[in-house]
Coordinates of C-alpha atoms in Angstrom, one line a residue:
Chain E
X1 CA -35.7 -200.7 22.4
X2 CA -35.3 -198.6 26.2
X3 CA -37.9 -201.4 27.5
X4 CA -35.9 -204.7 26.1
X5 CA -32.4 -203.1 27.5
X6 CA -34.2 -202.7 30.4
X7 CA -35.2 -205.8 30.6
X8 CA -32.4 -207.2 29.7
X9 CA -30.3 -205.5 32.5
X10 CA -32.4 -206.9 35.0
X11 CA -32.6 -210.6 33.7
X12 CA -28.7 -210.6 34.2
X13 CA -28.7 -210.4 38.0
X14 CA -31.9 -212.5 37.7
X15 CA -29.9 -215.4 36.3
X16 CA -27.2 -214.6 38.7
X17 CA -29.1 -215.5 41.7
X18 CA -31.0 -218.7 40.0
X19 CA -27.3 -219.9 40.3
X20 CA -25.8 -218.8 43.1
X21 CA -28.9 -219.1 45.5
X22 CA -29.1 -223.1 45.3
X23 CA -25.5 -223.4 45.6
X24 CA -25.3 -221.0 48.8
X25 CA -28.3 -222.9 50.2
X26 CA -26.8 -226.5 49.7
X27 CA -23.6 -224.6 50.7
X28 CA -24.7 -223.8 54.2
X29 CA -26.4 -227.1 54.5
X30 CA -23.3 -228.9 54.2
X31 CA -21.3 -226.0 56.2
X32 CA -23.6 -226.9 58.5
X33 CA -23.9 -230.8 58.6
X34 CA -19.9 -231.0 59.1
X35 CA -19.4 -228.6 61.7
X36 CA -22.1 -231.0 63.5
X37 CA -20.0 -234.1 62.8
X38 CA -16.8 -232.8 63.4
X39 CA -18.1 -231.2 67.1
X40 CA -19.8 -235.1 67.4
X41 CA -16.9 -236.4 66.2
X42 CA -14.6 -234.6 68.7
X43 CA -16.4 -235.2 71.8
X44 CA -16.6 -239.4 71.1
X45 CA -13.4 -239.1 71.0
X46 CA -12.9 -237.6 74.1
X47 CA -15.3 -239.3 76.0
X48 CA -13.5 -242.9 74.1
X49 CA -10.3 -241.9 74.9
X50 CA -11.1 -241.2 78.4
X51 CA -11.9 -245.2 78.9
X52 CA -14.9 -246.6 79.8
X53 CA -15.5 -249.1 82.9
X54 CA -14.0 -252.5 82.7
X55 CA -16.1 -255.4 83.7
X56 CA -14.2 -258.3 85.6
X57 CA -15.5 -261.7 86.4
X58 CA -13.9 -263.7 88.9
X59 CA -15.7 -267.4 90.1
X60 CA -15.0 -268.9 92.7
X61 CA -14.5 -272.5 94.2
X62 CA -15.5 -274.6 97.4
X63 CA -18.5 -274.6 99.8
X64 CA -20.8 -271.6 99.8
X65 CA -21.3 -270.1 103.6
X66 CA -25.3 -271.9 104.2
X67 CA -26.6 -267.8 104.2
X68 CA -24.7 -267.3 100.8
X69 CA -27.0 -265.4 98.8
X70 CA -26.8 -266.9 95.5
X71 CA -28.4 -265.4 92.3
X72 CA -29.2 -268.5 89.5
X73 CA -28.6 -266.4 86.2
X74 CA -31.4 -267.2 83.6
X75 CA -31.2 -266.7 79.6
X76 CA -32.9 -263.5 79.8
X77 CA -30.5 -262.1 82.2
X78 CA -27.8 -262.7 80.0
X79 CA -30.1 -261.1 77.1
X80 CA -30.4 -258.2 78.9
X81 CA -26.9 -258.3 80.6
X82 CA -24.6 -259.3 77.1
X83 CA -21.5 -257.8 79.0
X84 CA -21.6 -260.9 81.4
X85 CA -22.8 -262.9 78.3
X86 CA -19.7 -262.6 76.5
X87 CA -17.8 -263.2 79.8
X88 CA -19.0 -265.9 81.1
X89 CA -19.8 -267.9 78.0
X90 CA -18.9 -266.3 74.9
X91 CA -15.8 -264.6 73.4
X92 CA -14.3 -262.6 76.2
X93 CA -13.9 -266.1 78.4
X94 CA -10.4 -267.0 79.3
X95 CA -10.0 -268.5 82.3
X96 CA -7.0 -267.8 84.1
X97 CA -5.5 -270.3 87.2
X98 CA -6.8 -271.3 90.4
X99 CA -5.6 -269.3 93.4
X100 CA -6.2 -268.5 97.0
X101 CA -7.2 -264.4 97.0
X102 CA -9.2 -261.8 98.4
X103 CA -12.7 -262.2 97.9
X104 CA -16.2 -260.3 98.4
X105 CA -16.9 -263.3 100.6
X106 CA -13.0 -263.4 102.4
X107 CA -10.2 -265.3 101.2
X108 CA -11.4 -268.1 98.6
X109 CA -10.3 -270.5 95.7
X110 CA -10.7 -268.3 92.8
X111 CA -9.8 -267.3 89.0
X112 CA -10.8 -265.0 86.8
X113 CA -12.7 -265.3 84.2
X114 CA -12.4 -262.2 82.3
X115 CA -13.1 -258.9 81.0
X116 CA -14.9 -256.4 79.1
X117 CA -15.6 -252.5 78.9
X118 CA -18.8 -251.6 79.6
X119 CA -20.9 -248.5 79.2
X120 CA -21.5 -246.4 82.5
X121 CA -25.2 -247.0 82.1
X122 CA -24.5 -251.1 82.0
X123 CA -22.0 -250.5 85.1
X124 CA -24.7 -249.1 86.7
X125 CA -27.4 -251.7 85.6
X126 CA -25.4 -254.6 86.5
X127 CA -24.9 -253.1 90.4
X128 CA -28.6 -252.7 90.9
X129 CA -28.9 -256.4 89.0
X130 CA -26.4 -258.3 90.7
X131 CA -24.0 -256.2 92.6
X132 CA -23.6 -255.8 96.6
X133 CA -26.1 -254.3 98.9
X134 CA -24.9 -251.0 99.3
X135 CA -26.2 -251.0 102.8
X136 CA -24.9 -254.6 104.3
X137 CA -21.9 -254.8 102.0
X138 CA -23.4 -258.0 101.3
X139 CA -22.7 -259.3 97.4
X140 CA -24.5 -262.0 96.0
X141 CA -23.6 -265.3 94.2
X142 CA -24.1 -265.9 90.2
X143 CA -24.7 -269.4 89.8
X144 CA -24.4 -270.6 86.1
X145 CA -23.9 -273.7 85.3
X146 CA -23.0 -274.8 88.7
X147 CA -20.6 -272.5 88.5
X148 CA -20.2 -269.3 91.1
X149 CA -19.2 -266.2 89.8
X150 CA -18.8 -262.6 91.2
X151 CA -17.8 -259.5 89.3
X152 CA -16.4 -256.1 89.8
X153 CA -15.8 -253.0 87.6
X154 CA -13.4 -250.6 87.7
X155 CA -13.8 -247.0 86.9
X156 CA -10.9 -245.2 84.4
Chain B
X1 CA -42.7 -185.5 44.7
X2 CA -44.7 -188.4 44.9
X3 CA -42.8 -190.0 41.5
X4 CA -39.7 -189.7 43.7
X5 CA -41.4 -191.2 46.8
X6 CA -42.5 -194.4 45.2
X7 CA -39.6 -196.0 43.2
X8 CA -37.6 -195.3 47.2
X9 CA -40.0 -197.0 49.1
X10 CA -40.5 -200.0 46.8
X11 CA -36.8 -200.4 46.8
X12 CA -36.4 -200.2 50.1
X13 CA -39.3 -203.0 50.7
X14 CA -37.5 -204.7 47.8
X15 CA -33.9 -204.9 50.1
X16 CA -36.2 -206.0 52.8
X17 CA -37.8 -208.9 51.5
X18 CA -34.4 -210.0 49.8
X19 CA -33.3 -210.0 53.3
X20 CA -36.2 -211.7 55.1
X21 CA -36.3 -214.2 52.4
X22 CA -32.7 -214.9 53.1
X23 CA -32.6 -215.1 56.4
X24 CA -35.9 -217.5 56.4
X25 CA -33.7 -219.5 53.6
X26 CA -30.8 -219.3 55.4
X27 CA -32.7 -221.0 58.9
X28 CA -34.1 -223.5 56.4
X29 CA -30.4 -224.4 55.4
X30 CA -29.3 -224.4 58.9
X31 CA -32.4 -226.6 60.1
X32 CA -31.6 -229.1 56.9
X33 CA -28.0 -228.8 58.0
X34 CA -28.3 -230.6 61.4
X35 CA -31.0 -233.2 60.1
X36 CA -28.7 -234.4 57.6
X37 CA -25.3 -234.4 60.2
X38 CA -28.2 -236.6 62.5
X39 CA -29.0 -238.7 59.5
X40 CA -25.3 -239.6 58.8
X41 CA -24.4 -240.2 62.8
X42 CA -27.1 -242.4 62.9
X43 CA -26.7 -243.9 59.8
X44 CA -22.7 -244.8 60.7
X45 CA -24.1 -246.0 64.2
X46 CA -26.3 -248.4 62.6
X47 CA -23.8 -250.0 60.2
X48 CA -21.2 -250.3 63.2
X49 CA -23.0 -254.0 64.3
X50 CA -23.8 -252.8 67.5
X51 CA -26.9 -252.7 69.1
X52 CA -27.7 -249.8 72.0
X53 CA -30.0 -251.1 75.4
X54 CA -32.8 -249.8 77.0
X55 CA -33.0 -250.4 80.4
X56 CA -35.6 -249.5 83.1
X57 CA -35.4 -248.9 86.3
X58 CA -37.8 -248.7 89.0
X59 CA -37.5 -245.9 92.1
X60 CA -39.4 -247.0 95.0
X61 CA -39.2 -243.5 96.2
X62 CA -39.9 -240.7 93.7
X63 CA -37.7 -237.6 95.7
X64 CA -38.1 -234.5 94.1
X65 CA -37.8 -235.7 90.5
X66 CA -40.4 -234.3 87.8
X67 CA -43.0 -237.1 87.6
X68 CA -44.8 -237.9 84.4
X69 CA -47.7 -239.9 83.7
X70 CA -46.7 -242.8 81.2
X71 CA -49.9 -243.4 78.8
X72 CA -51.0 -246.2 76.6
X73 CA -49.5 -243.5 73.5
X74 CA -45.9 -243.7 75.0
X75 CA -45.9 -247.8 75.1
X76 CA -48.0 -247.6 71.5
X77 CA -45.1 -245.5 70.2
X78 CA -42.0 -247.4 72.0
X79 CA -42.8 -250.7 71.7
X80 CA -39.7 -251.4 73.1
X81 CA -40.9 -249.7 76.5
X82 CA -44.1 -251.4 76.2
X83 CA -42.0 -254.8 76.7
X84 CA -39.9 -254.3 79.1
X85 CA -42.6 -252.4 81.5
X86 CA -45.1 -254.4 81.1
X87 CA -44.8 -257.1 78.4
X88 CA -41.6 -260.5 77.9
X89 CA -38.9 -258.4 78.0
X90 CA -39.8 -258.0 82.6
X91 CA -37.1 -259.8 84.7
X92 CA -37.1 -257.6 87.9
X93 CA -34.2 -257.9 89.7
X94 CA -34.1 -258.2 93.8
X95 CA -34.3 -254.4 95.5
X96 CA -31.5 -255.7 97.5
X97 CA -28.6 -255.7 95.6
X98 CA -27.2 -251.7 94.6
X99 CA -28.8 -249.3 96.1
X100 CA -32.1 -250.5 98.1
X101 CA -34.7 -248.0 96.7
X102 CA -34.6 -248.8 93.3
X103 CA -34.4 -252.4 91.0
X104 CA -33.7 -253.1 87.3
X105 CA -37.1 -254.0 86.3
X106 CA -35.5 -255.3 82.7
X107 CA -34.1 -254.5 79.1
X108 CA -34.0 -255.1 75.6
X109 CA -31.5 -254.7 72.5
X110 CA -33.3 -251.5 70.0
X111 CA -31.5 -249.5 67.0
X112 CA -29.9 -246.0 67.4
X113 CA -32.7 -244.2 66.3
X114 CA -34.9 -246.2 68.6
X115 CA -32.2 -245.4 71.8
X116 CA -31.9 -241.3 70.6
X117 CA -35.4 -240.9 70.2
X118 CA -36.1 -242.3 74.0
X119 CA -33.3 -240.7 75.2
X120 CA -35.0 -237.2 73.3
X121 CA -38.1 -238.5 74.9
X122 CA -37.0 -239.7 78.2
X123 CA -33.6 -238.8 79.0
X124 CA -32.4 -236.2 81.6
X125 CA -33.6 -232.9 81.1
X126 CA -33.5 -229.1 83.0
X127 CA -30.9 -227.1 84.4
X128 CA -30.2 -229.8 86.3
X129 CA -29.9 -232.6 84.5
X130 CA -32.0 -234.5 86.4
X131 CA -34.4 -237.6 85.0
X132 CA -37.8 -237.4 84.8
X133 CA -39.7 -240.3 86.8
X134 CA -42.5 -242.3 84.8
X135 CA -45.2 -242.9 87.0
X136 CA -47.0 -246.3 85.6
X137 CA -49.8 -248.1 87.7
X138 CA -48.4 -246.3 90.9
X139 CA -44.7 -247.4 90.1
X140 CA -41.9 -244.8 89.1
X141 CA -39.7 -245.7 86.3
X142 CA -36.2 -244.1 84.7
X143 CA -35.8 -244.8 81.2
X144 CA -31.6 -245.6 80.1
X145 CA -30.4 -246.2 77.3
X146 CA -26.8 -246.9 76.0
X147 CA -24.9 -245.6 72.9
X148 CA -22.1 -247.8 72.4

């Protein structure tokens, strides 16, 4: 008889913890997982809501200077660049008018084209691609479709 | 005396395995905890239509930057790496344009879990921040990748 009670005292805490351990455990899992998401969560959104760099495209019109230098854009470059894809030929192109501005390459004939944010990692990619010499100041043409194009992006 | 003795030090072995077995459960927990949050961001990444980039750059000079050897394991495990490197996905731009000493040697579209695990991989690392260079066939690269 002492044995069974004894027994049976200790089977109750026993069954306690065959409960309550699984649930703490998948408890702190999930305690866990959303404090990760939310702190994710929170820190897109301030990086978001900070802006990211907006891609312009601008072409231009008229004869090119005999030392332009003029880049010919392939299909692979607008694989790798889809930013200027969707400028220059997909959904973010909407020409504006023709008028006589500032340009890289002096006052010129131009419109834009128009716009898209970009990551700061594309910003940078599409400088070292296609963007000015640092050094000379010198920016290149992109020719598509004997078009002429140049672009610029503006940090938030 | 040694009746006493006994029954004291088992329990007192007992409380400390309850807690060593906790604690080991409870890291367990934790450690599940943060693959599943990783899981889910990726998993909401991945069904928000966008596709991250991987670009490489070249450095024509390697500074002080850590340099590591890239092997024929890294381009085995990233194919992605493999094709831009060395393989279709190469369009080098002109060292002219940006800054002088380094080029866009090319890019290609991969999934989130593709662009986190180069990033892991590849990214910036060290107090400072700083990326490592990936020396390949005496050329020093810098993995990017986005996360739109």
């Amino acid at each position: 008889m002492r044995g069974d009670r004894g027994e049976h005292m200790k089977l109750k805490p026993n069954r306690h913890w065959i409960v309550m351990g699984p649930l703490a455990f998948i408890g702190a899992i999930l305690l866990v997982a959303t404090v990760v998401l939310a702190y994710t969560a929170f820190f897109t959104w301030l990086e978001t809501s900070s802006g990211s760099p907006i891609l312009t495209v601008w072409e231009v019109r008229g004869e090119l200077p005999e030392n332009a230098s003029v880049i010919h854009l392939t299909e692979k470059d607008f694989e790798q660049h889809p930013a200027l894809d969707s400028i220059i030929r997909g959904d973010k192109r909407d020409p504006g008018a023709w008028y006589s501005g500032d340009t890289p390459y002096g006052v010129r004939d131009k419109r834009t084209i128009g716009s898209a944010p970009v990551t700061y990692v594309e910003r940078g990619v599409l400088i070292e691609s296609f963007g000015p010499d640092v050094e000379t100041r010198n920016q290149p043409y992109l020719e598509y479709d004997g078009a002429y194009y140049y672009f610029l992006t503006m940090i938030p | 005396m040694e009746e006493d003795k006994d029954p004291e030090s088992r329990s007192w072995l007992k409380t400390a395995g309850i807690v060593i077995a906790c604690g080991l459960v409870g890291i367990v927990a934790v450690v599940l905890g943060f693959m599943l949050a990783d899981t889910l961001i990726i998993y909401a990444h991945e069904s928000s239509g966008e596709r991250p980039m991987l670009y490489v750059m070249e450095r024509a000079d390697p500074g002080e930057s850590t340099i590591v050897p890239l092997t024929g394991e890294d381009f085995e495990q990233h194919p992605a790496l493999d094709a831009v490197i060395r393989g279709e996905e190469r369009n080098p731009s002109a060292w002219e344009w940006g800054n002088r000493d380094q080029r866009v040697v090319g890019g290609t579209n991969v999934s989130y879990a593709e662009s986190k695990a180069l990033h892991d991989i590849y990214g910036p690392g060290g107090e400072h921040g700083l990326y490592p260079l990936l020396e390949y066939e005496g050329a020093y690269y810098v993995v990017l990748t986005t996360w739109p």
